[in-house]
PDB file of C-alpha atoms in Angstrom:
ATOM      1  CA  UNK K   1     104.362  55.371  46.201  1.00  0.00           C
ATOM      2  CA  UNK K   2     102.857  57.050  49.616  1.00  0.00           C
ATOM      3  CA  UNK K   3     104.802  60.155  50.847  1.00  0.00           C
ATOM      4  CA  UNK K   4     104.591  61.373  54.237  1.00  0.00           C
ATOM      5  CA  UNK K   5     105.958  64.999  55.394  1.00  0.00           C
ATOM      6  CA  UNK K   6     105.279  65.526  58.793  1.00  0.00           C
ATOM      7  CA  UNK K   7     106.739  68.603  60.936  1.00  0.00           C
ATOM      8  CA  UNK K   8     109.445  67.846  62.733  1.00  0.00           C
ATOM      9  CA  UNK K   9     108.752  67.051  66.230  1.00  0.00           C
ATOM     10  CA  UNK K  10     110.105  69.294  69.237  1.00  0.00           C
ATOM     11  CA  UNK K  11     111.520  67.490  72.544  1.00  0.00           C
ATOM     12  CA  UNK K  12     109.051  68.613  75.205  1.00  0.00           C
ATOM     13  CA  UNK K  13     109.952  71.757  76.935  1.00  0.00           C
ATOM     14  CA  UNK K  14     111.927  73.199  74.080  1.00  0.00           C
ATOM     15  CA  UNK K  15     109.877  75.378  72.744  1.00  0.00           C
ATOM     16  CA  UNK K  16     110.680  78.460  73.706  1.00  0.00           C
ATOM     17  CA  UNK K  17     108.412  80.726  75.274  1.00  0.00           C
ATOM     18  CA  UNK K  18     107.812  84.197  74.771  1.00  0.00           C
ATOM     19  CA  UNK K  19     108.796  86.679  77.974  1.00  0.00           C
ATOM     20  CA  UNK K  20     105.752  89.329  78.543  1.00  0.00           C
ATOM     21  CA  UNK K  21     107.166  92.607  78.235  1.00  0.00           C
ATOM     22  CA  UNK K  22     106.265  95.608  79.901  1.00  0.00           C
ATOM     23  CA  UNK K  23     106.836  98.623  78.241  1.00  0.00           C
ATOM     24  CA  UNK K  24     108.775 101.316  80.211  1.00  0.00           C
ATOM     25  CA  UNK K  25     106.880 103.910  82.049  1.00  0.00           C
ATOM     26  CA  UNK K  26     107.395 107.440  81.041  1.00  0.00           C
ATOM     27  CA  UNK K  27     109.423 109.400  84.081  1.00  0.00           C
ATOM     28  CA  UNK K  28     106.777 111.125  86.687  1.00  0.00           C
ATOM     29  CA  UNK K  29     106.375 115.202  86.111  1.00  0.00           C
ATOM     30  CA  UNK K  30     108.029 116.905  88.254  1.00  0.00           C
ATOM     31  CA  UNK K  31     105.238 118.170  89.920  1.00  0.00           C
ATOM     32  CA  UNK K  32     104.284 114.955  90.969  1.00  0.00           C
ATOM     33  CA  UNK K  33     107.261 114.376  92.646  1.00  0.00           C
ATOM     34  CA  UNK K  34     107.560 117.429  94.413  1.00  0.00           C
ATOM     35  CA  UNK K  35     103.723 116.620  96.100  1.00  0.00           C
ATOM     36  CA  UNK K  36     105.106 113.407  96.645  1.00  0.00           C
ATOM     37  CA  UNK K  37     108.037 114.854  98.642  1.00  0.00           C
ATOM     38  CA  UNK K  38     105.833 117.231 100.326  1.00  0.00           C
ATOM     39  CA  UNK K  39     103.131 114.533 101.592  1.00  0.00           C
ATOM     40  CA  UNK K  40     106.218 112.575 103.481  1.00  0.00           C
ATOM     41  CA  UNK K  41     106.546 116.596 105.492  1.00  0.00           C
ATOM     42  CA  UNK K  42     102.816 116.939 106.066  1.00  0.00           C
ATOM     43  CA  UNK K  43     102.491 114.611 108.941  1.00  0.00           C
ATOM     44  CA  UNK K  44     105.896 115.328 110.258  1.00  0.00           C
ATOM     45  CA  UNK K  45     105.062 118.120 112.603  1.00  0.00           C
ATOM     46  CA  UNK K  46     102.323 116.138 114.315  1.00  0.00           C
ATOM     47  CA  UNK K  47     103.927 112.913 115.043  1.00  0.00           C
ATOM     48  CA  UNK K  48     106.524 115.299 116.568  1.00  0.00           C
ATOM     49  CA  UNK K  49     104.120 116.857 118.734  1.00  0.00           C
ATOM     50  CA  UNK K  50     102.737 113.443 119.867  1.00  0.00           C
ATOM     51  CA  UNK K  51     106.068 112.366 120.507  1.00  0.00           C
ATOM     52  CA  UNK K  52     106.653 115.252 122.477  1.00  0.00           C
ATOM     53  CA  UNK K  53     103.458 114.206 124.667  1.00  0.00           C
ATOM     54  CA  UNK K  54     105.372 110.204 124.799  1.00  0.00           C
ATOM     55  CA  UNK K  55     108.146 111.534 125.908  1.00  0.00           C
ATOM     56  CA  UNK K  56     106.326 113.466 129.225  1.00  0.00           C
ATOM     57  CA  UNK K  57     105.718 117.549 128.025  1.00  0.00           C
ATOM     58  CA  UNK K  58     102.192 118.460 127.949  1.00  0.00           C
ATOM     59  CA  UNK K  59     102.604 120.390 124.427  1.00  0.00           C
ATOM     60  CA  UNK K  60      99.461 122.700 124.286  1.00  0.00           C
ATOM     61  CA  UNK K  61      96.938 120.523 127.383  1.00  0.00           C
ATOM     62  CA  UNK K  62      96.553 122.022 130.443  1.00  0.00           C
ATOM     63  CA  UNK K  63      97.413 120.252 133.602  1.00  0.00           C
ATOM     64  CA  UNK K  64      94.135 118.157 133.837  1.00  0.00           C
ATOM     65  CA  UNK K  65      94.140 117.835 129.987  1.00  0.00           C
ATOM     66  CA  UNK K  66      97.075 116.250 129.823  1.00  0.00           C
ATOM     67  CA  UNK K  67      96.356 113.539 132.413  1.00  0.00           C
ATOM     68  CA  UNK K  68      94.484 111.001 130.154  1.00  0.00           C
ATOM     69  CA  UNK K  69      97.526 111.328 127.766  1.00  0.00           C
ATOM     70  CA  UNK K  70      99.732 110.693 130.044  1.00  0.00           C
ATOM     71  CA  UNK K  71      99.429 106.718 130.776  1.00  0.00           C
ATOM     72  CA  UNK K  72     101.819 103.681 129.270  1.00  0.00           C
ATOM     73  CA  UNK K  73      98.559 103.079 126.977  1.00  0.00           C
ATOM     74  CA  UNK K  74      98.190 106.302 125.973  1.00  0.00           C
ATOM     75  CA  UNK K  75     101.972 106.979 125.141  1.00  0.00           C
ATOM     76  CA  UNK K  76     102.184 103.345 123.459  1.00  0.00           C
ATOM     77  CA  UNK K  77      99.152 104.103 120.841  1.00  0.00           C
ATOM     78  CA  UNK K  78     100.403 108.122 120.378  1.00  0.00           C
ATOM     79  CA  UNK K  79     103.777 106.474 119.279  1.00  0.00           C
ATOM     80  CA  UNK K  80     102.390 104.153 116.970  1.00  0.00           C
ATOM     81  CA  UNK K  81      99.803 106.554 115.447  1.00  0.00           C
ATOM     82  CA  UNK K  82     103.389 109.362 114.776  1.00  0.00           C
ATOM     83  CA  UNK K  83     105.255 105.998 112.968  1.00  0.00           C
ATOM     84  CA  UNK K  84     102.292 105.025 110.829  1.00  0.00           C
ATOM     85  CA  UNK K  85     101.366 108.213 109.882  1.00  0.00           C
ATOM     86  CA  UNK K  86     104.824 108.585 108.733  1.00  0.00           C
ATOM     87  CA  UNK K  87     105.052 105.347 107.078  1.00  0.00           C
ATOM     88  CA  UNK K  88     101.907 105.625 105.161  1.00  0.00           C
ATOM     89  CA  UNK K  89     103.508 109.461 103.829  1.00  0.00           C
ATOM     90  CA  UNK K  90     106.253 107.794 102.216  1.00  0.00           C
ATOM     91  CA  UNK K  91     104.635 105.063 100.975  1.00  0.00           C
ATOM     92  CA  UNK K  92     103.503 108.006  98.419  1.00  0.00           C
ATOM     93  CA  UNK K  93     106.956 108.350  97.045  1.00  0.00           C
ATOM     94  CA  UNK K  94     106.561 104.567  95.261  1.00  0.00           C
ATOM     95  CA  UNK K  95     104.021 106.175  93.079  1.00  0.00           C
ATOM     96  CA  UNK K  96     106.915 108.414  91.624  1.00  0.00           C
ATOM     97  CA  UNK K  97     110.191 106.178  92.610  1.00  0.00           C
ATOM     98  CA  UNK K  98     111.024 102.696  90.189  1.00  0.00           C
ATOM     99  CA  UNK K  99     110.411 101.000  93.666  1.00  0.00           C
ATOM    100  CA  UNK K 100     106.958 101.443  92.719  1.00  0.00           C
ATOM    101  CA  UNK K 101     107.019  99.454  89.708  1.00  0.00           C
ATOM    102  CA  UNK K 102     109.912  97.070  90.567  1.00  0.00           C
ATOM    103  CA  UNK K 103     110.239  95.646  93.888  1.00  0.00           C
ATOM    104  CA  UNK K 104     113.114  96.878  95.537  1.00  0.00           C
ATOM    105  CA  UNK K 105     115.744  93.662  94.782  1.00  0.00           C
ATOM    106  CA  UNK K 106     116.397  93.506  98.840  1.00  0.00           C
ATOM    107  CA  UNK K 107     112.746  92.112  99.085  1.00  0.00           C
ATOM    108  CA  UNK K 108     113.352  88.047  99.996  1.00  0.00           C
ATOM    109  CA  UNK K 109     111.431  86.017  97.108  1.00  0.00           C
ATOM    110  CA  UNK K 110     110.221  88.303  94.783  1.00  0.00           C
ATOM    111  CA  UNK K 111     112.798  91.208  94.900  1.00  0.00           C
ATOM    112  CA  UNK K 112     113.670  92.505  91.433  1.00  0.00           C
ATOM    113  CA  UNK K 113     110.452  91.440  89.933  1.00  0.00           C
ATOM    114  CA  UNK K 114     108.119  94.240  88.002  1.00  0.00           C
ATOM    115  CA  UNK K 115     104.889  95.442  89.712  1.00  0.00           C
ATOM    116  CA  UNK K 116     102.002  95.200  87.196  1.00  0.00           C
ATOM    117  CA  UNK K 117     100.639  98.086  87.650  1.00  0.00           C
ATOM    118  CA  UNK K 118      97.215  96.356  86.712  1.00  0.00           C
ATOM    119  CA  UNK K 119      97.146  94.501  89.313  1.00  0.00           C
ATOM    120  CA  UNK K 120      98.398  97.366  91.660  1.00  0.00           C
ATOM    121  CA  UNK K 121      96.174  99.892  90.446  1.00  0.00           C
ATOM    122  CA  UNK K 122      93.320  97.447  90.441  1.00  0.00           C
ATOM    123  CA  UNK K 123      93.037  94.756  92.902  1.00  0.00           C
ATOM    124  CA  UNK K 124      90.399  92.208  93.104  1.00  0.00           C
ATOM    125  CA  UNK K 125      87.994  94.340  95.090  1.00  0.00           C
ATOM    126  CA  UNK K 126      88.128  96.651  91.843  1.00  0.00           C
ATOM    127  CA  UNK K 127      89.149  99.749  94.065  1.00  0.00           C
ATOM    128  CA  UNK K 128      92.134 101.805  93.297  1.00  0.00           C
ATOM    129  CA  UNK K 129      94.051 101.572  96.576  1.00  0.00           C
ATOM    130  CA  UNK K 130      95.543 104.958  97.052  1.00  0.00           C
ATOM    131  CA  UNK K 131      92.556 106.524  95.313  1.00  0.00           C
ATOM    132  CA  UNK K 132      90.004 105.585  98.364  1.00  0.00           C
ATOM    133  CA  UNK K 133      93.191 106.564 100.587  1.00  0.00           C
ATOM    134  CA  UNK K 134      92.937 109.466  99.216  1.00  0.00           C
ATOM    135  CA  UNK K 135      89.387 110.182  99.408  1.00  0.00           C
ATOM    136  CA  UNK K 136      90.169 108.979 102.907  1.00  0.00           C
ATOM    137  CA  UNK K 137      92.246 111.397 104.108  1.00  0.00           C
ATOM    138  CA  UNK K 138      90.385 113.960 101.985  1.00  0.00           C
ATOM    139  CA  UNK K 139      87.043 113.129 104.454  1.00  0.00           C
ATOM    140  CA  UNK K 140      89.283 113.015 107.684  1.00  0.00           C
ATOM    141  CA  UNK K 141      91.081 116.156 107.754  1.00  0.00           C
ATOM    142  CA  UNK K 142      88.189 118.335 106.008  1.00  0.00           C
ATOM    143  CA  UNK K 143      87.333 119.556 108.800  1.00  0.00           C
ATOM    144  CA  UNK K 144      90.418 120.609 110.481  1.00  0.00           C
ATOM    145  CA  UNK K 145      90.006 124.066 109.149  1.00  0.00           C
ATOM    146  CA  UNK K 146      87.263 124.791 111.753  1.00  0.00           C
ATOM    147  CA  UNK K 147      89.530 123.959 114.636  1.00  0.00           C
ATOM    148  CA  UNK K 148      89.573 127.217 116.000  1.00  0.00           C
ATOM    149  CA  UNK K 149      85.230 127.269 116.025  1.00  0.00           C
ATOM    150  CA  UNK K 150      85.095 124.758 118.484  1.00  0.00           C
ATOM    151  CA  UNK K 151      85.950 124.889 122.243  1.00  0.00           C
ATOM    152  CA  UNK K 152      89.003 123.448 123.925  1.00  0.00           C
ATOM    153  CA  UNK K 153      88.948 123.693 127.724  1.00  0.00           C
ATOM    154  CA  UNK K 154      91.334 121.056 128.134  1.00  0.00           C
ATOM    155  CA  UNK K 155      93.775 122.863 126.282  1.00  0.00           C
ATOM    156  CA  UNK K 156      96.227 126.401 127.139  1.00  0.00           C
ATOM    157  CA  UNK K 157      95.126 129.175 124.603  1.00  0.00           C
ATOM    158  CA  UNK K 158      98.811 128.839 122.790  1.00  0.00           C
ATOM    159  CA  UNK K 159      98.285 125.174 122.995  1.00  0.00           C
ATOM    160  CA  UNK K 160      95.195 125.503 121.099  1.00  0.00           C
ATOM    161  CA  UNK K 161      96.626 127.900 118.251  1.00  0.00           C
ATOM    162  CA  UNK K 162     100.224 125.511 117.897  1.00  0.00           C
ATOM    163  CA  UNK K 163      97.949 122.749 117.683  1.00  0.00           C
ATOM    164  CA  UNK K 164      95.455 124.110 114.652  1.00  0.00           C
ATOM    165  CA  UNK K 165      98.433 125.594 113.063  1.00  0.00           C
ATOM    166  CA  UNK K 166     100.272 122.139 113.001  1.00  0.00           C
ATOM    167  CA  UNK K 167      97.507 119.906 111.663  1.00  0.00           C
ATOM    168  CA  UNK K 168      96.362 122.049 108.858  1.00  0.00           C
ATOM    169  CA  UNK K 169      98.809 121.357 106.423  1.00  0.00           C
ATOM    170  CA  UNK K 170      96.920 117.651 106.513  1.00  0.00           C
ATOM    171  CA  UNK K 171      94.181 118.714 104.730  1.00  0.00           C
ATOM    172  CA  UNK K 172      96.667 118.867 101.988  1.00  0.00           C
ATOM    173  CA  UNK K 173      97.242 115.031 102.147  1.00  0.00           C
ATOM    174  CA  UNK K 174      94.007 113.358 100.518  1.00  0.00           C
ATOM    175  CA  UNK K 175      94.197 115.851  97.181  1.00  0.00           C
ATOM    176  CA  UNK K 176      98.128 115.710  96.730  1.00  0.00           C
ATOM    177  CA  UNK K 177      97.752 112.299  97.444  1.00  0.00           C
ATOM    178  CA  UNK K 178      94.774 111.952  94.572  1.00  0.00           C
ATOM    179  CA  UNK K 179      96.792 114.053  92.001  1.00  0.00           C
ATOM    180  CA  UNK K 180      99.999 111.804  92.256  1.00  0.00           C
ATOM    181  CA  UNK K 181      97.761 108.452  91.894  1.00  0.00           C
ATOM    182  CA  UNK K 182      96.235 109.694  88.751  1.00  0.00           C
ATOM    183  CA  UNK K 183      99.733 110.669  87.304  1.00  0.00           C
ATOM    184  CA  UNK K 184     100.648 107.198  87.794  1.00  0.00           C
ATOM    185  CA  UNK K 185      98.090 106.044  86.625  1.00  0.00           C
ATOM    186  CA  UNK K 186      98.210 107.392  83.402  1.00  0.00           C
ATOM    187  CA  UNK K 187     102.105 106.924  83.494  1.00  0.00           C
ATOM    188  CA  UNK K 188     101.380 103.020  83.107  1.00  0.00           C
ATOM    189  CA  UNK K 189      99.043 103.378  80.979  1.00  0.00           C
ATOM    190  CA  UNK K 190     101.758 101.221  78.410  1.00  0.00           C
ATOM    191  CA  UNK K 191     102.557  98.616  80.645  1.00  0.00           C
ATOM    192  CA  UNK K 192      99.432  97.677  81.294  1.00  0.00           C
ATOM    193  CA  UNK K 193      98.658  97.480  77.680  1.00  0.00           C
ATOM    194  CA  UNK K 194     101.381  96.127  76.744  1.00  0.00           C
ATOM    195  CA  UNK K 195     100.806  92.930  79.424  1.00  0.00           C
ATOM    196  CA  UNK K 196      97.218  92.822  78.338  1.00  0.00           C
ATOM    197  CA  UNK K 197      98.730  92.322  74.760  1.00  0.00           C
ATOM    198  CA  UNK K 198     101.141  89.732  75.353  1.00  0.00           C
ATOM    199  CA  UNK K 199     100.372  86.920  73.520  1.00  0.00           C
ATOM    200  CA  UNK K 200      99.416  83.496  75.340  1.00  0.00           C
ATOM    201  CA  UNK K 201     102.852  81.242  75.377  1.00  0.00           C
ATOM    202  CA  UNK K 202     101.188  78.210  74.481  1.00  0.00           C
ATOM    203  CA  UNK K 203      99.048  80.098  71.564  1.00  0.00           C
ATOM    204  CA  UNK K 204     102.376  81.515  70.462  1.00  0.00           C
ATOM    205  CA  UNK K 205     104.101  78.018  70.412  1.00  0.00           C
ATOM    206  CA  UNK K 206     101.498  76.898  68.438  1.00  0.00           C
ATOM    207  CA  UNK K 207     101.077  79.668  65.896  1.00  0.00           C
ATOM    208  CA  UNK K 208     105.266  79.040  65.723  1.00  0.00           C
ATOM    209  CA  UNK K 209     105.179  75.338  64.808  1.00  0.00           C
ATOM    210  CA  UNK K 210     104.423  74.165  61.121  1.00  0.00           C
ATOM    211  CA  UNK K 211     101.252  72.068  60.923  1.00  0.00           C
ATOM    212  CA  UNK K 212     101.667  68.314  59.708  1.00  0.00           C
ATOM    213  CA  UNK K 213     100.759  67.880  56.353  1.00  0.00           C
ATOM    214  CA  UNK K 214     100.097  64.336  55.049  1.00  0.00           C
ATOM    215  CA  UNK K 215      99.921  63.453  51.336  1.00  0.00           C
ATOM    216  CA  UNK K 216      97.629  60.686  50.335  1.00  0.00           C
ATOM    217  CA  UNK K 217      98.786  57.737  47.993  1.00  0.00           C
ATOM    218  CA  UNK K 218      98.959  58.932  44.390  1.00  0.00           C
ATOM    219  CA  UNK K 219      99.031  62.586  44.833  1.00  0.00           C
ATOM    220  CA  UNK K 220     101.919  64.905  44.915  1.00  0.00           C
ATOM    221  CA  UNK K 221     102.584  67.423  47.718  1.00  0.00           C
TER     222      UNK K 221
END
C-alpha cells in the first residue's frame, strides 16, 4: 500500500515574516550632549552680527567698508548665510536626540520609522557625512586665530577686535562636531549589527516550514 506524507501546504502570504529588529542604542554621554548644545551657540553670535549689518548698522566697517554690504544682494545672501549656519548647528543635536535615529513622527510618509544608522553613517559614496563636515569646518575656521595678523582697512579698530573675538569660538565647531559623530557612532554600533544579522524573511520561512517527505511503495516512514 503507497503512503504519502506531505507538509501541509500554507495559503500564500501567510507565512509570517520575521520584523528586523534594531537593538536600542545606549543613551549619548553626557559630554556629548553638552558639545552638542554648545555647537547650536557657536554660530549664534555671528549670524547676529550679520543680521545686524541686514538690518542697516555698519557693526565694526567703516563708512566705505560698509558700502558693498550694504545692497538688497548683499543683505539677502548675509541673511541666508546667519539661517544656515544656524540650521546646520542644530542639525548636531540629532546625533544625541532619538530624532536622530527615529524620524520625528510629524515627517509626512516616513515619520515614525527608525534611521539605520548604517545607512546614515555610511551612504553610498562610503563617506561619513558629518565626519567630512567636520573636517570641513575644522579646515575653514583654522585659520581664524590669525585674524588679528592680517590688515583690515575697511574696518574701525573696535570693529576689528568685536569681529575676531566673535568668530573664534568657530574653530570649536569641526572638532566638537568630530567628537559627537564618533560617539554616535559607536553608540549604534548594536543596531547596525543587529540589522546586519537579521535573518532573510524568505530564508526564515523556509528554514520554518517542514520539508515534504514521500515514502516509496513498500517501505515504512
Amino acid at each position: 500500500m503507497e503512503r504519502m506524507r506531505t507538509r501541509k501546504e500554507h495559503p500564500t502570504g501567510s507565512t509570517p515574516t520575521p520584523t528586523p529588529i534594531s537593538a536600542p542604542s545606549s543613551p549619548p554621554p553626557r559630554w556629548a550632549v553638552r558639545a552638542a548644545q554648545l555647537i547650536t551657540l557657536l554660530a549664534l553670535p555671528t549670524g547676529l552680527w550679520r543680521l545686524a549689518m541686514v538690518c542697516g548698522f555698519p557693526s565694526g566697517y567703516t563708512e566705505a567698508g560698509f558700502v558693498p554690504f550694504d545692497t538688497p544682494g548683499s543683505k539677502l545672501w548675509m541673511l541666508m548665510l546667519s539661517v544656515a549656519c544656524e540650521l546646520l548647528a542644530l542639525l548636531s543635536l540629532g546625533l544625541v536626540r532619538p530624532w536622530g535615529e527615529r524620524v520625528p513622527r510629524w515627517i509626512p510618509v516616513i515619520g515614525g520609522r527608525p534611521v539605520r544608522p548604517l545607512a546614515a553613517v555610511v551612504p553610498a559614496a562610503a563617506v561619513v557625512p558629518a565626519a567630512a563636515g567636520a573636517l570641513a569646518l575644522t579646515a575653514i575656521w583654522a585659520a581664524m586665530p590669525l585674524w588679528w595678523t592680517y590688515p583690515h582697512t575697511d574696518m574701525t579698530p573696535t570693529g576689528r577686535l568685536l569681529v575676531g573675538v566673535i568668530y573664534q569660538p568657530l574653530v570649536l565647531w569641526g572638532p566638537l562636531l568630530g567628537a559627537v559623530t564618533v560617539s554616535y557612532y559607536q553608540r549604534t554600533k548594536g543596531s547596525r549589527t543587529a540589522h546586519t544579522n537579521t535573518p532573510c524573511p524568505a530564508n526564515a520561512a523556509t528554514a520554518s516550514e517542514p520539508m515534504a517527505t514521500v515514502v516509496a511503495p513498500g517501505h515504512s516512514a
